[in-house]
Amino acid sequence: MIIAERKPMEEIKGFVADKKKVCVIGCRGCVTVCNAGGTKEVEVLASLLRLDSSKNDSPLQVDEFTLERQCDPEYIDEVSHLMDKRYDAILSMACSIGPQFLSRRYPAERVYPVLNTCFLGGALAHGIWAEHCQACGNCIIHKFGGLCPISRCSKSLLNGPCGGSSGGKCEVSKEIDCVWQLIVEKILQEGKMDDFMKIDLVKDWRSSRDGGPRKIVRQELLK
Amino acid sequence: MTAELAVNIAWEPKIIAFCCQYCAYSAADMAGSMRLQYPTDVEIVLIPCTGRFDVILALRAMEKGADGVYVAGCLEGNCHFLDGNIRARKRVNFLKGELKNIGFEPERIEMFNLSASQGPRFAEIARDFTNRITELGPSPAKKVRNF
Ligand code: SF4
Ligand code: SF4
């Protein structure tokens, strides 16, 4: 899923500094699962903003709404009753796709992203998420013991490890496991080292971001 | 005497205490049976376990005018649901950070641990926390609203 986290409060306070009425809109997709922008986080942020402004002469009106998914037009339509300039700002608590879909559908509104969209990952434990994919558009993990060298090696090496690998950790940080250590261990375990010693050729990065923004069209699904 | 001073003299803190039914709530009961005095400013909310405590409960209490909020659960290691009190403490610490972010004193929220047999300790916590909030003064949220 997409992993996101709330922006620092200072930045969000800056978004609403000159506003009187704002609406925080959450999303029940990935950001609910990673506890960043679901109903619960919307409630907490709205309450904090109200409390913060209650120190001033004119408290901020902060309303709340959480919709199914902010990356789907049919759900974006669901919030039309909140638009037409009813608010001075819409604070989107979805991944950064949400605020873009909201601004495109409701161009007159001022939409702000309240979350920072961080990476594609999974939960290692409750409260810990780690990057596992970079959406390169041509998955090759089967060649690397089921581990992704693109997203999990700091240098995205296809013929690793580099000389910085030490004690199973990456030279970039002791906090990062060297995925190439893990890949080699896995390949040794599988007894496939001979095969693995072949040099991997340069990856065709056109399926990744190097080919520009990507789009998928599925004819059989079109109306 | 200015109007502000008059209000300050009349001000009494409003405190909400989220108490676990297995310990703090029973301890409050015991404090009552023992005729122990504790401030009437503390309003108790019964929760089934401090693991039920959620950040939003404290925020709502503060939005509705509480000057301070505390959570009282079993002694660490004695939670009936194993780690509800440990989780509650983490949430309280998280909320301290959030309060700081919006210019509220983090001391307005606290976590306490006690057992069901500690009636006197319950009264002591209620007194200490009330003193703390009295010293801090009214919630920043209320300052403008009231005056
Ligand atoms: S190889 Fe590409 S698609 Fe596969 S996990 Fe890595 S980044 Fe994602
Ligand atoms: S130490 Fe390992 S993870 Fe880090 S850059 Fe080198 S091969 Fe990649």
mmCIF file of C-alpha atoms and ligand atoms in Angstrom:
data_model
loop_
_atom_site.group_PDB
_atom_site.id
_atom_site.type_symbol
_atom_site.label_atom_id
_atom_site.label_comp_id
_atom_site.label_asym_id
_atom_site.label_seq_id
_atom_site.Cartn_x
_atom_site.Cartn_y
_atom_site.Cartn_z
ATOM 1 C CA MET A 1 0.000 0.000 0.000
ATOM 2 C CA ILE A 2 0.917 3.657 -0.154
ATOM 3 C CA ILE A 3 2.542 4.757 3.090
ATOM 4 C CA ALA A 4 2.040 8.339 4.166
ATOM 5 C CA GLU A 5 2.478 10.417 7.293
ATOM 6 C CA ARG A 6 0.984 13.653 8.525
ATOM 7 C CA LYS A 7 2.877 16.832 7.764
ATOM 8 C CA PRO A 8 4.338 18.702 10.744
ATOM 9 C CA MET A 9 1.670 20.650 12.635
ATOM 10 C CA GLU A 10 3.491 23.942 11.955
ATOM 11 C CA GLU A 11 3.072 23.474 8.209
ATOM 12 C CA ILE A 12 -0.628 22.585 8.550
ATOM 13 C CA LYS A 13 -1.187 25.576 10.834
ATOM 14 C CA GLY A 14 0.350 27.696 8.066
ATOM 15 C CA PHE A 15 -2.242 26.359 5.585
ATOM 16 C CA VAL A 16 -5.143 27.518 7.784
ATOM 17 C CA ALA A 17 -3.609 30.673 9.254
ATOM 18 C CA ASP A 18 -5.758 33.104 7.264
ATOM 19 C CA LYS A 19 -8.868 30.900 7.026
ATOM 20 C CA LYS A 20 -12.209 30.914 8.874
ATOM 21 C CA LYS A 21 -13.838 27.664 7.714
ATOM 22 C CA VAL A 22 -12.005 24.555 6.615
ATOM 23 C CA CYS A 23 -12.948 20.934 5.994
ATOM 24 C CA VAL A 24 -10.623 17.995 6.634
ATOM 25 C CA ILE A 25 -11.321 15.157 4.204
ATOM 26 C CA GLY A 26 -9.965 11.688 4.937
ATOM 27 C CA CYS A 27 -9.715 8.527 2.846
ATOM 28 C CA ARG A 28 -10.624 4.943 3.777
ATOM 29 C CA GLY A 29 -7.950 3.428 1.521
ATOM 30 C CA CYS A 30 -4.222 2.966 2.161
ATOM 31 C CA VAL A 31 -3.948 5.937 4.535
ATOM 32 C CA THR A 32 -6.539 4.411 6.859
ATOM 33 C CA VAL A 33 -4.537 1.188 6.990
ATOM 34 C CA CYS A 34 -1.281 3.039 7.689
ATOM 35 C CA ASN A 35 -3.030 5.202 10.329
ATOM 36 C CA ALA A 36 -2.267 8.472 8.582
ATOM 37 C CA GLY A 37 -5.535 9.803 7.129
ATOM 38 C CA GLY A 38 -8.558 7.693 8.083
ATOM 39 C CA THR A 39 -11.610 8.724 10.124
ATOM 40 C CA LYS A 40 -9.627 8.585 13.346
ATOM 41 C CA GLU A 41 -6.758 10.765 12.141
ATOM 42 C CA VAL A 42 -9.243 13.212 10.603
ATOM 43 C CA GLU A 43 -11.004 13.537 13.979
ATOM 44 C CA VAL A 44 -7.731 14.138 15.805
ATOM 45 C CA LEU A 45 -6.393 16.722 13.351
ATOM 46 C CA ALA A 46 -9.726 18.573 13.233
ATOM 47 C CA SER A 47 -9.873 18.655 17.025
ATOM 48 C CA LEU A 48 -6.262 19.883 17.309
ATOM 49 C CA LEU A 49 -6.906 22.662 14.787
ATOM 50 C CA ARG A 50 -10.059 23.731 16.624
ATOM 51 C CA LEU A 51 -8.249 23.731 19.966
ATOM 52 C CA ASP A 52 -5.312 25.634 18.494
ATOM 53 C CA SER A 53 -7.575 28.322 17.071
ATOM 54 C CA SER A 54 -9.681 28.534 20.222
ATOM 55 C CA LYS A 55 -6.797 30.516 21.712
ATOM 56 C CA ASN A 56 -7.610 33.306 19.240
ATOM 57 C CA ASP A 57 -10.480 35.760 19.099
ATOM 58 C CA SER A 58 -12.078 34.118 16.090
ATOM 59 C CA PRO A 59 -11.964 30.328 16.352
ATOM 60 C CA LEU A 60 -11.608 28.330 13.163
ATOM 61 C CA GLN A 61 -14.555 26.221 12.041
ATOM 62 C CA VAL A 62 -13.194 22.775 11.195
ATOM 63 C CA ASP A 63 -15.566 20.189 9.706
ATOM 64 C CA GLU A 64 -14.734 16.568 8.978
ATOM 65 C CA PHE A 65 -15.594 14.008 6.324
ATOM 66 C CA THR A 66 -13.993 10.731 5.324
ATOM 67 C CA LEU A 67 -14.782 9.205 1.972
ATOM 68 C CA GLU A 68 -14.208 5.747 0.545
ATOM 69 C CA ARG A 69 -11.254 6.538 -1.719
ATOM 70 C CA GLN A 70 -9.926 9.866 -2.920
ATOM 71 C CA CYS A 71 -8.286 8.293 -6.000
ATOM 72 C CA ASP A 72 -11.572 7.318 -7.663
ATOM 73 C CA PRO A 73 -13.878 9.825 -9.433
ATOM 74 C CA GLU A 74 -17.073 8.085 -8.261
ATOM 75 C CA TYR A 75 -16.136 8.671 -4.626
ATOM 76 C CA ILE A 76 -14.813 12.180 -5.264
ATOM 77 C CA ASP A 77 -18.359 13.005 -6.453
ATOM 78 C CA GLU A 78 -19.595 12.048 -2.967
ATOM 79 C CA VAL A 79 -18.231 15.241 -1.452
ATOM 80 C CA SER A 80 -19.879 17.678 -3.885
ATOM 81 C CA HIS A 81 -22.137 18.865 -1.019
ATOM 82 C CA LEU A 82 -19.011 20.171 0.735
ATOM 83 C CA MET A 83 -17.854 22.248 -2.220
ATOM 84 C CA ASP A 84 -19.066 25.478 -3.925
ATOM 85 C CA LYS A 85 -16.787 27.589 -1.745
ATOM 86 C CA ARG A 86 -18.449 26.507 1.487
ATOM 87 C CA TYR A 87 -14.944 26.364 2.934
ATOM 88 C CA ASP A 88 -11.910 28.619 2.672
ATOM 89 C CA ALA A 89 -9.752 25.514 2.410
ATOM 90 C CA ILE A 90 -10.100 21.791 1.896
ATOM 91 C CA LEU A 91 -7.450 19.820 3.782
ATOM 92 C CA SER A 92 -7.009 16.456 2.102
ATOM 93 C CA MET A 93 -5.781 13.686 4.379
ATOM 94 C CA ALA A 94 -5.337 11.161 1.556
ATOM 95 C CA CYS A 95 -2.059 10.307 -0.171
ATOM 96 C CA SER A 96 -1.119 13.059 -2.597
ATOM 97 C CA ILE A 97 -3.332 11.538 -5.287
ATOM 98 C CA GLY A 98 -6.382 12.604 -3.259
ATOM 99 C CA PRO A 99 -5.780 16.365 -3.221
ATOM 100 C CA GLN A 100 -5.006 16.252 -6.958
ATOM 101 C CA PHE A 101 -8.273 14.458 -7.721
ATOM 102 C CA LEU A 102 -10.178 16.884 -5.477
ATOM 103 C CA SER A 103 -8.674 19.967 -7.137
ATOM 104 C CA ARG A 104 -9.309 18.599 -10.621
ATOM 105 C CA ARG A 105 -12.951 17.766 -9.871
ATOM 106 C CA TYR A 106 -13.568 20.991 -7.890
ATOM 107 C CA PRO A 107 -11.263 23.573 -9.533
ATOM 108 C CA ALA A 108 -12.708 26.522 -7.593
ATOM 109 C CA GLU A 109 -11.601 25.069 -4.229
ATOM 110 C CA ARG A 110 -8.295 25.642 -2.470
ATOM 111 C CA VAL A 111 -7.084 22.147 -1.678
ATOM 112 C CA TYR A 112 -4.074 21.473 0.559
ATOM 113 C CA PRO A 113 -2.201 18.181 1.064
ATOM 114 C CA VAL A 114 -2.026 17.430 4.776
ATOM 115 C CA LEU A 115 -0.033 14.220 4.389
ATOM 116 C CA ASN A 116 3.375 13.563 2.928
ATOM 117 C CA THR A 117 3.220 10.518 0.670
ATOM 118 C CA CYS A 118 6.345 8.558 1.518
ATOM 119 C CA PHE A 119 6.661 5.198 -0.220
ATOM 120 C CA LEU A 120 5.142 1.884 -1.321
ATOM 121 C CA GLY A 121 5.532 -0.478 1.558
ATOM 122 C CA GLY A 122 4.156 -2.884 4.089
ATOM 123 C CA ALA A 123 3.845 -3.086 7.857
ATOM 124 C CA LEU A 124 6.755 -4.900 9.517
ATOM 125 C CA ALA A 125 4.823 -4.648 12.788
ATOM 126 C CA HIS A 126 1.981 -2.461 14.027
ATOM 127 C CA GLY A 127 3.423 1.043 13.813
ATOM 128 C CA ILE A 128 6.421 0.194 11.614
ATOM 129 C CA TRP A 129 6.292 0.457 7.832
ATOM 130 C CA ALA A 130 9.100 -0.159 5.359
ATOM 131 C CA GLU A 131 9.607 0.492 1.654
ATOM 132 C CA HIS A 132 9.347 -2.644 -0.489
ATOM 133 C CA CYS A 133 8.706 -1.480 -4.054
ATOM 134 C CA GLN A 134 9.481 1.503 -6.251
ATOM 135 C CA ALA A 135 6.902 0.715 -8.969
ATOM 136 C CA CYS A 136 9.580 0.228 -11.627
ATOM 137 C CA GLY A 137 6.927 -1.237 -13.907
ATOM 138 C CA ASN A 138 8.767 -4.497 -14.673
ATOM 139 C CA CYS A 139 9.098 -6.674 -11.589
ATOM 140 C CA ILE A 140 12.231 -8.827 -11.363
ATOM 141 C CA ILE A 141 12.232 -9.953 -7.721
ATOM 142 C CA HIS A 142 11.986 -13.653 -8.718
ATOM 143 C CA LYS A 143 15.604 -13.356 -9.883
ATOM 144 C CA PHE A 144 16.711 -12.006 -6.499
ATOM 145 C CA GLY A 145 15.317 -14.492 -4.031
ATOM 146 C CA GLY A 146 12.026 -12.625 -3.843
ATOM 147 C CA LEU A 147 13.683 -9.453 -2.566
ATOM 148 C CA CYS A 148 13.540 -6.135 -4.414
ATOM 149 C CA PRO A 149 16.985 -4.688 -5.150
ATOM 150 C CA ILE A 150 15.480 -1.588 -6.771
ATOM 151 C CA SER A 151 13.651 -0.244 -3.722
ATOM 152 C CA ARG A 152 15.555 -1.944 -0.910
ATOM 153 C CA CYS A 153 19.150 -1.330 -2.000
ATOM 154 C CA SER A 154 20.114 2.303 -1.447
ATOM 155 C CA LYS A 155 21.818 2.316 -4.864
ATOM 156 C CA SER A 156 19.247 0.107 -6.633
ATOM 157 C CA LEU A 157 22.110 -2.193 -7.674
ATOM 158 C CA LEU A 158 21.327 -5.169 -9.902
ATOM 159 C CA ASN A 159 24.793 -6.688 -9.400
ATOM 160 C CA GLY A 160 25.480 -6.147 -5.729
ATOM 161 C CA PRO A 161 26.531 -5.928 -3.055
ATOM 162 C CA CYS A 162 28.639 -2.810 -3.195
ATOM 163 C CA GLY A 163 31.799 -2.421 -1.103
ATOM 164 C CA GLY A 164 29.896 -0.594 1.605
ATOM 165 C CA SER A 165 27.955 -3.613 2.812
ATOM 166 C CA SER A 166 29.133 -4.498 6.298
ATOM 167 C CA GLY A 167 27.768 -6.843 8.941
ATOM 168 C CA GLY A 168 24.480 -7.111 7.045
ATOM 169 C CA LYS A 169 23.961 -3.350 7.150
ATOM 170 C CA CYS A 170 24.007 -0.774 4.362
ATOM 171 C CA GLU A 171 26.723 1.870 4.356
ATOM 172 C CA VAL A 172 24.061 4.557 4.131
ATOM 173 C CA SER A 173 22.795 3.822 7.642
ATOM 174 C CA LYS A 174 23.089 1.183 10.331
ATOM 175 C CA GLU A 175 19.283 1.292 10.405
ATOM 176 C CA ILE A 176 19.072 -0.129 6.882
ATOM 177 C CA ASP A 177 19.543 -3.842 6.223
ATOM 178 C CA CYS A 178 21.731 -4.390 3.160
ATOM 179 C CA VAL A 179 19.248 -6.156 0.906
ATOM 180 C CA TRP A 180 22.139 -7.600 -1.079
ATOM 181 C CA GLN A 181 23.326 -9.459 2.017
ATOM 182 C CA LEU A 182 19.812 -10.888 2.294
ATOM 183 C CA ILE A 183 19.692 -11.708 -1.422
ATOM 184 C CA VAL A 184 23.026 -13.553 -1.334
ATOM 185 C CA GLU A 185 22.037 -15.471 1.809
ATOM 186 C CA LYS A 186 18.773 -16.500 0.167
ATOM 187 C CA ILE A 187 20.469 -17.583 -3.082
ATOM 188 C CA LEU A 188 23.076 -19.606 -1.132
ATOM 189 C CA GLN A 189 20.258 -21.248 0.813
ATOM 190 C CA GLU A 190 18.543 -22.158 -2.442
ATOM 191 C CA GLY A 191 21.853 -23.493 -3.827
ATOM 192 C CA LYS A 192 21.521 -21.385 -6.959
ATOM 193 C CA MET A 193 24.742 -19.380 -6.730
ATOM 194 C CA ASP A 194 26.198 -20.618 -10.054
ATOM 195 C CA ASP A 195 23.209 -19.342 -11.918
ATOM 196 C CA PHE A 196 23.219 -16.140 -9.909
ATOM 197 C CA MET A 197 26.823 -15.265 -10.791
ATOM 198 C CA LYS A 198 25.777 -14.286 -14.315
ATOM 199 C CA ILE A 199 25.919 -10.515 -14.726
ATOM 200 C CA ASP A 200 22.501 -8.917 -14.919
ATOM 201 C CA LEU A 201 22.212 -6.658 -17.925
ATOM 202 C CA VAL A 202 21.141 -3.065 -17.758
ATOM 203 C CA LYS A 203 17.492 -2.751 -16.812
ATOM 204 C CA ASP A 204 15.122 -1.099 -19.241
ATOM 205 C CA TRP A 205 13.983 1.840 -17.177
ATOM 206 C CA ARG A 206 11.418 3.049 -19.701
ATOM 207 C CA SER A 207 8.706 1.215 -17.765
ATOM 208 C CA SER A 208 9.716 3.216 -14.720
ATOM 209 C CA ARG A 209 9.593 7.010 -14.301
ATOM 210 C CA ASP A 210 12.277 7.451 -16.983
ATOM 211 C CA GLY A 211 9.583 7.007 -19.614
ATOM 212 C CA GLY A 212 7.635 9.965 -18.195
ATOM 213 C CA PRO A 213 4.368 9.793 -16.230
ATOM 214 C CA ARG A 214 2.757 6.416 -16.723
ATOM 215 C CA LYS A 215 -0.765 5.398 -17.596
ATOM 216 C CA ILE A 216 -2.564 2.087 -18.026
ATOM 217 C CA VAL A 217 -5.566 1.776 -20.343
ATOM 218 C CA ARG A 218 -7.624 -1.426 -20.137
ATOM 219 C CA GLN A 219 -9.925 -1.526 -23.173
ATOM 220 C CA GLU A 220 -12.116 -4.287 -21.725
ATOM 221 C CA LEU A 221 -12.932 -2.128 -18.714
ATOM 222 C CA LEU A 222 -13.749 1.063 -20.585
ATOM 223 C CA LYS A 223 -17.361 2.153 -20.870
ATOM 224 C CA MET B 1 -10.809 44.955 40.690
ATOM 225 C CA THR B 2 -10.681 44.215 36.973
ATOM 226 C CA ALA B 3 -13.156 41.781 35.454
ATOM 227 C CA GLU B 4 -10.287 39.481 34.562
ATOM 228 C CA LEU B 5 -9.100 39.282 38.143
ATOM 229 C CA ALA B 6 -12.612 38.592 39.363
ATOM 230 C CA VAL B 7 -12.917 35.673 36.950
ATOM 231 C CA ASN B 8 -9.494 34.384 37.975
ATOM 232 C CA ILE B 9 -10.457 34.269 41.624
ATOM 233 C CA ALA B 10 -13.693 32.439 40.830
ATOM 234 C CA TRP B 11 -11.954 29.975 38.498
ATOM 235 C CA GLU B 12 -11.767 26.356 39.476
ATOM 236 C CA PRO B 13 -10.155 23.822 37.195
ATOM 237 C CA LYS B 14 -12.258 21.305 35.362
ATOM 238 C CA ILE B 15 -10.543 17.928 35.240
ATOM 239 C CA ILE B 16 -11.614 14.725 33.541
ATOM 240 C CA ALA B 17 -10.149 11.438 34.783
ATOM 241 C CA PHE B 18 -10.505 8.348 32.606
ATOM 242 C CA CYS B 19 -10.402 5.500 35.116
ATOM 243 C CA CYS B 20 -10.073 1.784 34.466
ATOM 244 C CA GLN B 21 -12.835 -0.266 36.111
ATOM 245 C CA TYR B 22 -10.397 -2.802 37.529
ATOM 246 C CA CYS B 23 -8.175 -0.443 39.494
ATOM 247 C CA ALA B 24 -8.520 3.360 39.559
ATOM 248 C CA TYR B 25 -12.324 3.263 39.540
ATOM 249 C CA SER B 26 -12.379 0.762 42.428
ATOM 250 C CA ALA B 27 -9.704 2.810 44.190
ATOM 251 C CA ALA B 28 -11.970 5.866 43.873
ATOM 252 C CA ASP B 29 -14.750 3.810 45.424
ATOM 253 C CA MET B 30 -12.456 2.853 48.274
ATOM 254 C CA ALA B 31 -11.390 6.475 48.755
ATOM 255 C CA GLY B 32 -15.097 7.259 49.120
ATOM 256 C CA SER B 33 -15.709 4.474 51.689
ATOM 257 C CA MET B 34 -12.653 5.652 53.627
ATOM 258 C CA ARG B 35 -14.108 9.170 53.631
ATOM 259 C CA LEU B 36 -10.936 10.519 52.044
ATOM 260 C CA GLN B 37 -11.187 14.060 50.746
ATOM 261 C CA TYR B 38 -10.252 14.794 47.169
ATOM 262 C CA PRO B 39 -11.105 17.804 44.969
ATOM 263 C CA THR B 40 -14.588 17.891 43.495
ATOM 264 C CA ASP B 41 -13.087 19.387 40.319
ATOM 265 C CA VAL B 42 -12.216 15.873 39.165
ATOM 266 C CA GLU B 43 -14.937 14.188 37.133
ATOM 267 C CA ILE B 44 -14.469 10.478 36.666
ATOM 268 C CA VAL B 45 -15.249 8.656 33.424
ATOM 269 C CA LEU B 46 -15.356 4.866 33.755
ATOM 270 C CA ILE B 47 -13.580 2.933 31.011
ATOM 271 C CA PRO B 48 -13.324 -0.872 30.768
ATOM 272 C CA CYS B 49 -9.509 -0.734 30.537
ATOM 273 C CA THR B 50 -7.112 2.138 29.871
ATOM 274 C CA GLY B 51 -6.465 0.339 26.567
ATOM 275 C CA ARG B 52 -9.847 1.812 25.591
ATOM 276 C CA PHE B 53 -8.469 5.309 26.113
ATOM 277 C CA ASP B 54 -8.062 7.124 22.833
ATOM 278 C CA VAL B 55 -6.412 10.445 22.067
ATOM 279 C CA ILE B 56 -9.688 11.790 20.679
ATOM 280 C CA LEU B 57 -11.454 11.274 24.051
ATOM 281 C CA ALA B 58 -9.013 13.641 25.759
ATOM 282 C CA LEU B 59 -9.160 16.139 22.889
ATOM 283 C CA ARG B 60 -12.972 16.200 22.972
ATOM 284 C CA ALA B 61 -12.878 16.759 26.732
ATOM 285 C CA MET B 62 -10.483 19.678 26.205
ATOM 286 C CA GLU B 63 -12.606 21.099 23.390
ATOM 287 C CA LYS B 64 -15.571 21.020 25.742
ATOM 288 C CA GLY B 65 -13.697 22.956 28.393
ATOM 289 C CA ALA B 66 -11.544 20.560 30.430
ATOM 290 C CA ASP B 67 -8.410 22.261 31.780
ATOM 291 C CA GLY B 68 -6.669 18.949 32.368
ATOM 292 C CA VAL B 69 -7.199 15.264 31.639
ATOM 293 C CA TYR B 70 -5.675 12.207 33.209
ATOM 294 C CA VAL B 71 -5.830 8.509 32.609
ATOM 295 C CA ALA B 72 -5.536 6.131 35.568
ATOM 296 C CA GLY B 73 -4.870 2.456 35.005
ATOM 297 C CA CYS B 74 -3.513 -0.623 36.737
ATOM 298 C CA LEU B 75 0.103 -0.922 37.831
ATOM 299 C CA GLU B 76 2.362 -1.857 34.936
ATOM 300 C CA GLY B 77 2.383 -5.631 34.549
ATOM 301 C CA ASN B 78 -1.060 -5.944 36.195
ATOM 302 C CA CYS B 79 -3.380 -4.951 33.344
ATOM 303 C CA HIS B 80 -6.340 -7.355 33.031
ATOM 304 C CA PHE B 81 -5.901 -7.183 29.282
ATOM 305 C CA LEU B 82 -2.121 -7.574 29.500
ATOM 306 C CA ASP B 83 -0.895 -4.279 28.048
ATOM 307 C CA GLY B 84 -3.811 -1.844 27.893
ATOM 308 C CA ASN B 85 -2.070 0.466 30.377
ATOM 309 C CA ILE B 86 1.210 0.386 28.407
ATOM 310 C CA ARG B 87 -0.651 1.353 25.238
ATOM 311 C CA ALA B 88 -2.513 4.080 27.099
ATOM 312 C CA ARG B 89 0.775 5.550 28.335
ATOM 313 C CA LYS B 90 2.075 5.668 24.759
ATOM 314 C CA ARG B 91 -1.082 7.476 23.643
ATOM 315 C CA VAL B 92 -0.777 9.937 26.517
ATOM 316 C CA ASN B 93 2.850 10.630 25.580
ATOM 317 C CA PHE B 94 1.832 11.071 21.933
ATOM 318 C CA LEU B 95 -0.850 13.539 22.989
ATOM 319 C CA LYS B 96 1.659 15.497 25.084
ATOM 320 C CA GLY B 97 3.587 16.115 21.851
ATOM 321 C CA GLU B 98 0.449 17.123 19.961
ATOM 322 C CA LEU B 99 -0.578 19.540 22.721
ATOM 323 C CA LYS B 100 2.868 21.121 22.589
ATOM 324 C CA ASN B 101 2.453 21.527 18.815
ATOM 325 C CA ILE B 102 -0.618 23.677 19.347
ATOM 326 C CA GLY B 103 0.789 25.714 22.223
ATOM 327 C CA PHE B 104 -0.850 23.871 25.130
ATOM 328 C CA GLU B 105 1.186 22.754 28.138
ATOM 329 C CA PRO B 106 1.860 18.998 27.808
ATOM 330 C CA GLU B 107 1.405 18.708 31.583
ATOM 331 C CA ARG B 108 -2.338 19.102 31.048
ATOM 332 C CA ILE B 109 -2.480 15.389 30.201
ATOM 333 C CA GLU B 110 -1.003 12.648 32.389
ATOM 334 C CA MET B 111 -1.026 8.909 32.950
ATOM 335 C CA PHE B 112 -1.094 7.360 36.431
ATOM 336 C CA ASN B 113 -0.903 3.760 37.601
ATOM 337 C CA LEU B 114 -2.389 2.386 40.816
ATOM 338 C CA SER B 115 -4.115 -0.710 42.138
ATOM 339 C CA ALA B 116 -7.718 -1.183 43.271
ATOM 340 C CA SER B 117 -6.609 -1.278 46.905
ATOM 341 C CA GLN B 118 -4.912 2.144 46.785
ATOM 342 C CA GLY B 119 -7.779 4.402 47.832
ATOM 343 C CA PRO B 120 -5.461 6.934 49.535
ATOM 344 C CA ARG B 121 -3.225 6.999 46.428
ATOM 345 C CA PHE B 122 -6.290 7.769 44.300
ATOM 346 C CA ALA B 123 -7.102 10.765 46.481
ATOM 347 C CA GLU B 124 -3.452 11.862 46.383
ATOM 348 C CA ILE B 125 -3.335 11.696 42.548
ATOM 349 C CA ALA B 126 -6.561 13.715 42.336
ATOM 350 C CA ARG B 127 -5.140 16.359 44.707
ATOM 351 C CA ASP B 128 -1.712 16.537 43.025
ATOM 352 C CA PHE B 129 -3.126 16.789 39.525
ATOM 353 C CA THR B 130 -5.659 19.421 40.590
ATOM 354 C CA ASN B 131 -2.824 21.446 42.158
ATOM 355 C CA ARG B 132 -0.804 21.107 38.973
ATOM 356 C CA ILE B 133 -3.672 22.357 36.799
ATOM 357 C CA THR B 134 -4.496 25.145 39.269
ATOM 358 C CA GLU B 135 -0.899 26.322 38.965
ATOM 359 C CA LEU B 136 -1.028 26.147 35.149
ATOM 360 C CA GLY B 137 -4.265 28.137 35.150
ATOM 361 C CA PRO B 138 -7.238 27.864 32.798
ATOM 362 C CA SER B 139 -6.812 25.999 29.525
ATOM 363 C CA PRO B 140 -5.444 28.299 26.795
ATOM 364 C CA ALA B 141 -8.616 27.415 24.877
ATOM 365 C CA LYS B 142 -10.775 28.932 27.530
ATOM 366 C CA LYS B 143 -8.821 32.105 28.208
ATOM 367 C CA VAL B 144 -10.383 33.997 25.360
ATOM 368 C CA ARG B 145 -13.723 32.208 25.413
ATOM 369 C CA ASN B 146 -14.396 33.130 29.033
ATOM 370 C CA PHE B 147 -13.075 36.652 29.308
HETATM 371 S S1 SF4 C 1 11.447 -4.958 -9.041
HETATM 372 FE FE1 SF4 C 1 10.271 -3.119 -9.528
HETATM 373 S S2 SF4 C 1 8.100 -3.752 -9.424
HETATM 374 FE FE2 SF4 C 1 9.336 -5.375 -8.441
HETATM 375 S S3 SF4 C 1 9.268 -4.836 -6.244
HETATM 376 FE FE3 SF4 C 1 11.130 -3.869 -7.112
HETATM 377 S S4 SF4 C 1 10.520 -1.816 -7.744
HETATM 378 FE FE4 SF4 C 1 8.655 -2.995 -7.393
HETATM 379 S S1 SF4 C 2 25.453 -1.554 1.286
HETATM 380 FE FE1 SF4 C 2 23.952 -2.996 0.398
HETATM 381 S S2 SF4 C 2 21.987 -1.882 0.413
HETATM 382 FE FE2 SF4 C 2 23.592 -0.369 0.780
HETATM 383 S S3 SF4 C 2 24.049 0.422 -1.238
HETATM 384 FE FE3 SF4 C 2 25.513 -1.262 -0.907
HETATM 385 S S4 SF4 C 2 24.547 -3.097 -1.733
HETATM 386 FE FE4 SF4 C 2 22.940 -1.520 -1.559
#
